[in-house]
PDB file of C-alpha atoms in Angstrom:
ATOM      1  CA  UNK A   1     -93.855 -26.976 158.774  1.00 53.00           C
ATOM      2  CA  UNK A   2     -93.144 -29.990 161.020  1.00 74.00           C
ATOM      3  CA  UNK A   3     -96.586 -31.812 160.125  1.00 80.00           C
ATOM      4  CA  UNK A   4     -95.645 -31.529 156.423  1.00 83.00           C
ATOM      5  CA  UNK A   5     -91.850 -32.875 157.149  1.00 84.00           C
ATOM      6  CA  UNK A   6     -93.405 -35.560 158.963  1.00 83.00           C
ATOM      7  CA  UNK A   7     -95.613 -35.991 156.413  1.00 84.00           C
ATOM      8  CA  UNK A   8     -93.259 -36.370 153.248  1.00 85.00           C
ATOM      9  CA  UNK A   9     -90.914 -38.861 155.447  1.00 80.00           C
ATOM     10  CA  UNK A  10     -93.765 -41.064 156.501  1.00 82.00           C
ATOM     11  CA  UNK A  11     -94.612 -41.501 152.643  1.00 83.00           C
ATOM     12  CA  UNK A  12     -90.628 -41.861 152.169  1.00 78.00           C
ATOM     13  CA  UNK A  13     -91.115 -44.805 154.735  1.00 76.00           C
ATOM     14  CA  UNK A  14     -94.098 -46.170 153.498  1.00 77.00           C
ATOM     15  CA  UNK A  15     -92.198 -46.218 150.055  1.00 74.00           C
ATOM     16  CA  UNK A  16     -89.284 -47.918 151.134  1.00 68.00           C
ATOM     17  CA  UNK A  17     -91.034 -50.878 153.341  1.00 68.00           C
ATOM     18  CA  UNK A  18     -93.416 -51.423 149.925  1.00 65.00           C
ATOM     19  CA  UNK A  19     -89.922 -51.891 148.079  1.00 64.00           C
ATOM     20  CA  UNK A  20     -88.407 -53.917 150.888  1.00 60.00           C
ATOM     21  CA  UNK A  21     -85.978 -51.502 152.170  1.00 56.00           C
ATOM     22  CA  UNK A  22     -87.615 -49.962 155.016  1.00 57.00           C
ATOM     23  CA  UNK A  23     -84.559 -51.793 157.333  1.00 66.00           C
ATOM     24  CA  UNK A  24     -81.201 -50.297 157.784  1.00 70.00           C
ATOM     25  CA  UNK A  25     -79.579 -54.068 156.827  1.00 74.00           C
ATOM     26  CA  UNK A  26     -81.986 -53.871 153.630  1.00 70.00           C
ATOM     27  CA  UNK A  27     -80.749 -50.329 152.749  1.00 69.00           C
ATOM     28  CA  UNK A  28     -76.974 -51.275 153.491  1.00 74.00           C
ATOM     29  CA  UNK A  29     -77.093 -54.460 150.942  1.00 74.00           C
ATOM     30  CA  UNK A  30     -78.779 -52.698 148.388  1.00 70.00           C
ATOM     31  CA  UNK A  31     -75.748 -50.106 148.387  1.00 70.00           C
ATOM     32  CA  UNK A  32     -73.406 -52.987 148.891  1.00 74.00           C
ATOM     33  CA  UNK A  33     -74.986 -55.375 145.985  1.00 75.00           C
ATOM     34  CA  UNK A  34     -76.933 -52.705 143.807  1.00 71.00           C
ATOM     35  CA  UNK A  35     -79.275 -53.701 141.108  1.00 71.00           C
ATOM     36  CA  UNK A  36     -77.960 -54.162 137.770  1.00 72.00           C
ATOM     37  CA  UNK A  37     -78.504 -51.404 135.290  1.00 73.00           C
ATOM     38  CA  UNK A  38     -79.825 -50.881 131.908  1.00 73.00           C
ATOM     39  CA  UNK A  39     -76.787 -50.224 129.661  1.00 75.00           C
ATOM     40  CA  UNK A  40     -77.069 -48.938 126.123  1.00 74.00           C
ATOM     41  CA  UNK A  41     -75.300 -51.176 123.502  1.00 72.00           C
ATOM     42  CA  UNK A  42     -72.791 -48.308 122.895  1.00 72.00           C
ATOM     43  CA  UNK A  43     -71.796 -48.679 126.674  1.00 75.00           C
ATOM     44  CA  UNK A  44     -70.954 -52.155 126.063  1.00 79.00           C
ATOM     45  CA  UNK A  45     -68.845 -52.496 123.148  1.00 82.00           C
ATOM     46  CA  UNK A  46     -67.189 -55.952 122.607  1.00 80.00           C
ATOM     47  CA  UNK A  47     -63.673 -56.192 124.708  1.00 78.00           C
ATOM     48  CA  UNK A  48     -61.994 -56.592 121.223  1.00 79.00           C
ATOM     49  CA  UNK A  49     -63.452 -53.372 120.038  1.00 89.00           C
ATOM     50  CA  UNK A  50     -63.175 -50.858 122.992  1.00 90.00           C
ATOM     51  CA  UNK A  51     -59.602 -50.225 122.604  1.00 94.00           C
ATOM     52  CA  UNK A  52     -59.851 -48.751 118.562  1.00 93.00           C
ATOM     53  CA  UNK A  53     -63.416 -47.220 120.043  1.00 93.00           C
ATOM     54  CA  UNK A  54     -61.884 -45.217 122.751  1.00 95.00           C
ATOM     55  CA  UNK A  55     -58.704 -43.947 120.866  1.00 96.00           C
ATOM     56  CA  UNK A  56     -61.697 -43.067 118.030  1.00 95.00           C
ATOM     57  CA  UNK A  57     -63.258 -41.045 119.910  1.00 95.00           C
ATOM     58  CA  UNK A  58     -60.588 -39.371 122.204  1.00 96.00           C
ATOM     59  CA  UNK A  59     -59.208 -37.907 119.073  1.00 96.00           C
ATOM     60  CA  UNK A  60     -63.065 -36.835 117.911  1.00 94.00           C
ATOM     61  CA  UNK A  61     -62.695 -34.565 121.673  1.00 93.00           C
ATOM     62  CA  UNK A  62     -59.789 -33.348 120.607  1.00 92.00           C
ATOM     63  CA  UNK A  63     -57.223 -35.104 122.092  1.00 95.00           C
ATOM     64  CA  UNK A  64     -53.750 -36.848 120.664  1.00 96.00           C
ATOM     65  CA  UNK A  65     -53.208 -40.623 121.513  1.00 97.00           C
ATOM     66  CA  UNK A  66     -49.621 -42.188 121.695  1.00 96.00           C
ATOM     67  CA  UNK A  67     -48.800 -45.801 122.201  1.00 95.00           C
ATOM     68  CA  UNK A  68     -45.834 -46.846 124.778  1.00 96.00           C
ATOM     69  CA  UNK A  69     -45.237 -50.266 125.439  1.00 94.00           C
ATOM     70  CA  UNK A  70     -44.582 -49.808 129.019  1.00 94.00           C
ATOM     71  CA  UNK A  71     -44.076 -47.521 132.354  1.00 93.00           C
ATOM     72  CA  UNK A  72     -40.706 -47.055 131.693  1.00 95.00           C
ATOM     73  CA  UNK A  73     -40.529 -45.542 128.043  1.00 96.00           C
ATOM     74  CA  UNK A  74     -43.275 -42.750 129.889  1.00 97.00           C
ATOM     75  CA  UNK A  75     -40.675 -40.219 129.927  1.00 97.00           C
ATOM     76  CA  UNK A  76     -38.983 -40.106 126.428  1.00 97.00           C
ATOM     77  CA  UNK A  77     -43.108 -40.248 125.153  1.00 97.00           C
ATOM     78  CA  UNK A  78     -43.457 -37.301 127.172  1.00 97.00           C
ATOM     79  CA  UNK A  79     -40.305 -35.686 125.546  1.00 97.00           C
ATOM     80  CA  UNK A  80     -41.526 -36.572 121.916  1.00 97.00           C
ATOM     81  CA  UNK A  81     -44.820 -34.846 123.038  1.00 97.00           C
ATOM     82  CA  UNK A  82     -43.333 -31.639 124.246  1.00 96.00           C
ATOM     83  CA  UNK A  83     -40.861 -31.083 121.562  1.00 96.00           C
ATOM     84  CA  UNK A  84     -43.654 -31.740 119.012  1.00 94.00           C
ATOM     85  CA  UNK A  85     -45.601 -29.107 120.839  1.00 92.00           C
ATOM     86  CA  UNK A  86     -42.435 -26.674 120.774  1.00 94.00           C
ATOM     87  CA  UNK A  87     -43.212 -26.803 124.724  1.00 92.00           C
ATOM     88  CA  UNK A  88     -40.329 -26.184 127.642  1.00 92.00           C
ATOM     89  CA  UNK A  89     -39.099 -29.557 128.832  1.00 95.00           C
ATOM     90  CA  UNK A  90     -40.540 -29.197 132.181  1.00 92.00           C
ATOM     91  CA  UNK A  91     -43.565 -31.650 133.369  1.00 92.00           C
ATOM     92  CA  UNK A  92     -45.564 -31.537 137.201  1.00 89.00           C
ATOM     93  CA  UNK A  93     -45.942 -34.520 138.799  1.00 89.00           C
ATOM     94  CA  UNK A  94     -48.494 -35.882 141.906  1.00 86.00           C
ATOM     95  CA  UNK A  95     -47.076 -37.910 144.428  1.00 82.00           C
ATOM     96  CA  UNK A  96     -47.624 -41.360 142.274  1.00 83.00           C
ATOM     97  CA  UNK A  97     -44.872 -43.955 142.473  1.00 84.00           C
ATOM     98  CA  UNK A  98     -45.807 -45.057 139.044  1.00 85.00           C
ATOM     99  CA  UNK A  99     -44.815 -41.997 138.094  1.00 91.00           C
ATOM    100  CA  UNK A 100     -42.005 -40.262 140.370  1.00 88.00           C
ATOM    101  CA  UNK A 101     -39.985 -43.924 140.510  1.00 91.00           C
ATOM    102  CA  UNK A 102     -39.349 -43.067 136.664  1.00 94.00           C
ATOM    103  CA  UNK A 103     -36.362 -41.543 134.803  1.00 95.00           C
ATOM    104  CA  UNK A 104     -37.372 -38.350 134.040  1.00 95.00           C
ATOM    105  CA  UNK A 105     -34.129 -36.887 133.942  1.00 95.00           C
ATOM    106  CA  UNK A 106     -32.482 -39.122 131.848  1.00 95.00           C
ATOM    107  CA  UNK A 107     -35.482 -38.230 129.217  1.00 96.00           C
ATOM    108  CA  UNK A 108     -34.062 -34.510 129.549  1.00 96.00           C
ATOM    109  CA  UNK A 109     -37.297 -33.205 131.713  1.00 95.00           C
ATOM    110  CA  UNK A 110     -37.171 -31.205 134.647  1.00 91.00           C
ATOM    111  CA  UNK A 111     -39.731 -32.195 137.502  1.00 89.00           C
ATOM    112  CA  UNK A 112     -41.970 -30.706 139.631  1.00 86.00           C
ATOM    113  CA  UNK A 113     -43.982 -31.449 142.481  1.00 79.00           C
ATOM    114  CA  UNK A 114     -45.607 -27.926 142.728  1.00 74.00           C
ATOM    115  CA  UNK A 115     -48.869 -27.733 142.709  1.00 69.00           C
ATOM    116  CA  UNK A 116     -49.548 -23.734 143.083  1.00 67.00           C
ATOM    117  CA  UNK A 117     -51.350 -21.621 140.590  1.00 70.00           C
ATOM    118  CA  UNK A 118     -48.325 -20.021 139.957  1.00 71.00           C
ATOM    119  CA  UNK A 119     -46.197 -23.005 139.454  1.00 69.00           C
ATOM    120  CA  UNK A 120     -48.748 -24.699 137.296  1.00 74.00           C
ATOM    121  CA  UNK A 121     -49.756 -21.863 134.459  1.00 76.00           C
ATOM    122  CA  UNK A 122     -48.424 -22.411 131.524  1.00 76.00           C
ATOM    123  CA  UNK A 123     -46.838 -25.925 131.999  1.00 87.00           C
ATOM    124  CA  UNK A 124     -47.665 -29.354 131.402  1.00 90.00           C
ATOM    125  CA  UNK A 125     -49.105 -31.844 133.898  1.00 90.00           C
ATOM    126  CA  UNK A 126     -48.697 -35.765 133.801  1.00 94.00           C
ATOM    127  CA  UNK A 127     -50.969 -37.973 135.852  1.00 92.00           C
ATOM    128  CA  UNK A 128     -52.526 -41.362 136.006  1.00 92.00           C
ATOM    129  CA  UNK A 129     -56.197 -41.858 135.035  1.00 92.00           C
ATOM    130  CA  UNK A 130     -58.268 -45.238 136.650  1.00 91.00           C
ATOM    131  CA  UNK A 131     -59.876 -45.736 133.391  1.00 94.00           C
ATOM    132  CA  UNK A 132     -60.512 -44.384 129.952  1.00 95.00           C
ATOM    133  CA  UNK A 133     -64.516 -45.106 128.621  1.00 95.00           C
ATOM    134  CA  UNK A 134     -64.649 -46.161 125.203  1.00 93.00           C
ATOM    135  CA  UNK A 135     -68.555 -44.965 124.909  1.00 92.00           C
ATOM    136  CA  UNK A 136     -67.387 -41.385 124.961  1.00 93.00           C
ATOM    137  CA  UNK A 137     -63.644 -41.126 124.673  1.00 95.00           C
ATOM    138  CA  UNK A 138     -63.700 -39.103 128.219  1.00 95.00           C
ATOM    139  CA  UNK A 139     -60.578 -40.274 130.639  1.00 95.00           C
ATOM    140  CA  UNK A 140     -61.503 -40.927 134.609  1.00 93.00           C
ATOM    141  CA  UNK A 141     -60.007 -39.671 137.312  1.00 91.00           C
ATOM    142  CA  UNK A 142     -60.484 -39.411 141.348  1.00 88.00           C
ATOM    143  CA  UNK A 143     -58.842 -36.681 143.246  1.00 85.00           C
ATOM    144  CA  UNK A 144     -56.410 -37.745 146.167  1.00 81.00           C
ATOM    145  CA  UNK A 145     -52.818 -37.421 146.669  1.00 75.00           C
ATOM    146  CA  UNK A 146     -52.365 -39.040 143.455  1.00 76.00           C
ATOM    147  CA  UNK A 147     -54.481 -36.725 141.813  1.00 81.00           C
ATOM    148  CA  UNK A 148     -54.609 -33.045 142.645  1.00 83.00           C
ATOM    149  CA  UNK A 149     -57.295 -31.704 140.717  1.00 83.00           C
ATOM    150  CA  UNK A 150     -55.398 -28.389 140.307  1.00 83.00           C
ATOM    151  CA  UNK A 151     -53.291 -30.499 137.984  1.00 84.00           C
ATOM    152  CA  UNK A 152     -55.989 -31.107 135.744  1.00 81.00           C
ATOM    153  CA  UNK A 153     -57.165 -27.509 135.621  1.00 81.00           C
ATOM    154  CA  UNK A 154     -54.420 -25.690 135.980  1.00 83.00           C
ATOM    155  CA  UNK A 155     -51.612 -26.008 133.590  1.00 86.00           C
ATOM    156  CA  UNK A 156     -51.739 -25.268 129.795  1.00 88.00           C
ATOM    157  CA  UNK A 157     -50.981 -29.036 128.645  1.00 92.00           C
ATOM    158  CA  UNK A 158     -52.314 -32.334 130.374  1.00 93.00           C
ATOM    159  CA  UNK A 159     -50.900 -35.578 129.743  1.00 96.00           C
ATOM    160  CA  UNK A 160     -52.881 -38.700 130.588  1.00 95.00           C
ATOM    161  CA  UNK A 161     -50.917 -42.145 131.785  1.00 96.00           C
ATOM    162  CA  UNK A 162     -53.549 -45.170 131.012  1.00 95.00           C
ATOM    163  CA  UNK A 163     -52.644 -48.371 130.802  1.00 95.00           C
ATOM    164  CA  UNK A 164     -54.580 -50.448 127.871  1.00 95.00           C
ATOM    165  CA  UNK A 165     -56.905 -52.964 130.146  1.00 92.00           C
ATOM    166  CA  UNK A 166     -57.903 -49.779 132.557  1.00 93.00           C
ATOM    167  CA  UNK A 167     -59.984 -48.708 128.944  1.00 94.00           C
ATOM    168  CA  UNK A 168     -63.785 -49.830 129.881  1.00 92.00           C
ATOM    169  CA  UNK A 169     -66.479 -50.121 127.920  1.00 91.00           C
ATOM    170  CA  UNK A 170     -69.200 -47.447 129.709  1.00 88.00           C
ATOM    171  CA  UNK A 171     -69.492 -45.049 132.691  1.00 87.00           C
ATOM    172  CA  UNK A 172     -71.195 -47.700 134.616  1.00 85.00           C
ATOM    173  CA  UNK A 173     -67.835 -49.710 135.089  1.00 86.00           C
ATOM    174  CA  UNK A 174     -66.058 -46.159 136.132  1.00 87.00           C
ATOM    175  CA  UNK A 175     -68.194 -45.684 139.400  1.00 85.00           C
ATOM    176  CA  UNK A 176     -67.000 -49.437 140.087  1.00 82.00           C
ATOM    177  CA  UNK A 177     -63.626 -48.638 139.987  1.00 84.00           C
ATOM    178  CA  UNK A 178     -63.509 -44.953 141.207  1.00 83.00           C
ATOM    179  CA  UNK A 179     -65.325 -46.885 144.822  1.00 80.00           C
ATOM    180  CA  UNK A 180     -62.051 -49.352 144.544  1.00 78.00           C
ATOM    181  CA  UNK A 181     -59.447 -46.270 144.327  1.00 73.00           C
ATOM    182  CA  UNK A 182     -58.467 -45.446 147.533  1.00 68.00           C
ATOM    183  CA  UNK A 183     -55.649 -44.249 149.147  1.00 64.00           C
ATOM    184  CA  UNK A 184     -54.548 -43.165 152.544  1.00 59.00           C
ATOM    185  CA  UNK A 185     -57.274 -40.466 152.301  1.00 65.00           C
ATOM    186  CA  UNK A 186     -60.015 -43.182 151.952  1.00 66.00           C
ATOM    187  CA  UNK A 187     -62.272 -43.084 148.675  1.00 73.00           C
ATOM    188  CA  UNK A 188     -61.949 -40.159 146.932  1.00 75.00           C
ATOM    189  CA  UNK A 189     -63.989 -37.494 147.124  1.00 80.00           C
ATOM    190  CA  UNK A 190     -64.478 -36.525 143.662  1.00 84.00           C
ATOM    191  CA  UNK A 191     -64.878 -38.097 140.180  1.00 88.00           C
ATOM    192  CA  UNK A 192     -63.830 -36.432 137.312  1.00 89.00           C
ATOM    193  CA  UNK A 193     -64.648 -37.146 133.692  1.00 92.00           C
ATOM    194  CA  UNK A 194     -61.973 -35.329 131.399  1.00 91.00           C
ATOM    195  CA  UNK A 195     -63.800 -35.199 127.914  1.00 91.00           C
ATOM    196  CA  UNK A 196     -60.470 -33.374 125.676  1.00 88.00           C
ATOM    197  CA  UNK A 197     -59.430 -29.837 125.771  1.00 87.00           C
ATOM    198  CA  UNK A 198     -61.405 -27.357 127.681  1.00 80.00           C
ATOM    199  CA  UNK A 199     -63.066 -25.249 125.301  1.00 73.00           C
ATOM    200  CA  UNK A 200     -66.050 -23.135 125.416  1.00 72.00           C
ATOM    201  CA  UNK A 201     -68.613 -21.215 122.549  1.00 67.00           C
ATOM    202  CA  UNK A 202     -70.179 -18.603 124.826  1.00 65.00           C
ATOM    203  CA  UNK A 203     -68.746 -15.644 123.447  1.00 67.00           C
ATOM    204  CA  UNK A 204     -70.601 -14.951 119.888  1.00 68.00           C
ATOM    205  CA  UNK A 205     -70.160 -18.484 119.253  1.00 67.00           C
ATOM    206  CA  UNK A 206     -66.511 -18.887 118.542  1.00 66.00           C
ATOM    207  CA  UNK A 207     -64.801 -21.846 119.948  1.00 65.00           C
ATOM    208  CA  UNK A 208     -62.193 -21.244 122.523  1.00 68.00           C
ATOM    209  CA  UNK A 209     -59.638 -23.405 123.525  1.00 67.00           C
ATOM    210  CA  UNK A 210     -58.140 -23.730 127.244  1.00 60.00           C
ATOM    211  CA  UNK A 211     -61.397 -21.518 128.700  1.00 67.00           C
ATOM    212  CA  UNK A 212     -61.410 -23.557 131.905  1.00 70.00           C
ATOM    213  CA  UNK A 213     -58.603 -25.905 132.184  1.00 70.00           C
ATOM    214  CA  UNK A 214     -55.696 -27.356 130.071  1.00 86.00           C
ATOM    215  CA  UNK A 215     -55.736 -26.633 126.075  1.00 89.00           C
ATOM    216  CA  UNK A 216     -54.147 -29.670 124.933  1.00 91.00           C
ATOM    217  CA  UNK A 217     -55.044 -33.170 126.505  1.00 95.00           C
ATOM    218  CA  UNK A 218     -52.384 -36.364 125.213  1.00 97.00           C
ATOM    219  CA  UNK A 219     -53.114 -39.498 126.531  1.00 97.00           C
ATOM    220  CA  UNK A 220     -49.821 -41.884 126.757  1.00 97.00           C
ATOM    221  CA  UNK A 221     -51.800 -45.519 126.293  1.00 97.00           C
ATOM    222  CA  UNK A 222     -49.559 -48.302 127.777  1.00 96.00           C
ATOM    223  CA  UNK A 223     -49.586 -51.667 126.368  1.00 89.00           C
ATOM    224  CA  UNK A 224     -50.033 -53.424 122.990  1.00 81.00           C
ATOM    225  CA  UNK A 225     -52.588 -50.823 121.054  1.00 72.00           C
ATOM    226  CA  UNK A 226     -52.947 -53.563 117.725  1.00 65.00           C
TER     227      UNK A 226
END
């Protein structure tokens, strides 16, 4: 066994000094300054275009799209969103100044910062996303303090808070920005890509909502959306 693992990493090494990388240095600025990659034209849609192609094809996942012009107005958007959804005014929050600094209680909301399986099932969840991808429609987000992934799982509703110029035109920009998200914690150590509603067709091939996570997904998009 130890002639064939010596085996498979001298070819590994004999690889990697053909390509130039057999050196630690060469290894380290190849993850520092990595190739550019082959993108598909529908990963690369014109800036003017991105925003009408990611609210396009959120809505094909399944999920509702509301415009607010800015941080503050969050909270009554919320509101409109729960009452249309004949849903309890109560919303859980992560510990995200963009989001705790607002008036929530002035918007007639109760918050939460629970994030127990108790606490969440059956409510709604607001959080921040670090981009939304206009190829797919599917919302980014890295786990941290900011992020709890039990508040993306957990609860019945999920609201989204993305501002208009975090919307990027293919996954390749997401890995970008998921590296530049860090917090106290360091870089996160998950990425997750939210693609609508949970939903699943395993059971004689009826579609079920909220199988594995949240069965409505709203995304609030801040800025000018036209």
């Amino acid at each position: 066994m130890s002639d064939a693992r010596n085996a498979i990493f001298a070819k590994i090494k004999a690889a990697d000094a053909k390509r130039g990388n057999a050196s630690p240095a060469a290894a380290k600025a190849r993850l520092e300054t990595p190739p550019p990659q082959l993108v598909p034209a529908m990963g690369k849609p014109a800036a003017a275009d991105a925003l009408d192609l990611f609210i396009a094809k959120a809505i094909e996942l399944g999920c509702t799209v509301a415009d607010c012009p800015s941080f503050d107005d969050v909270p009554a958007k919320v509101t409109a969103y729960l009452n249309e959804q004949d849903s309890p005014l109560q919303v859980m929050l992560p510990m995200d100044e963009d989001l705790s600094s607002l008036n929530w209680l002035q918007a007639g909301l109760t918050v939460s910062a629970e994030t127990s399986r108790q606490a969440l099932d059956g409510n709604t969840s607001v959080t921040r996303a670090i981009a939304g991808v206009a190829e797919t429609g599917a919302v980014a987000v890295t786990s941290g303090a900011k992020y709890p992934v039990s508040l993306g799982l957990l609860p019945d509703r999920h609201i989204f808070v993305l501002k208009v110029d975090e919307i990027t035109g293919g996954y390749e920009d997401v890995w970008r920005l998921a590296r530049n998200a860090k917090d106290n914690q360091g870089v996160a150590r998950a990425v997750n890509l939210i693609g609508g509603p949970s939903r699943t067709g395993d059971i004689e091939a009826t579609l079920v909502m909220g199988a594995h996570g949240p069965r409505t997904v709203h995304i609030i998009l801040i800025g000018p959306t036209s």
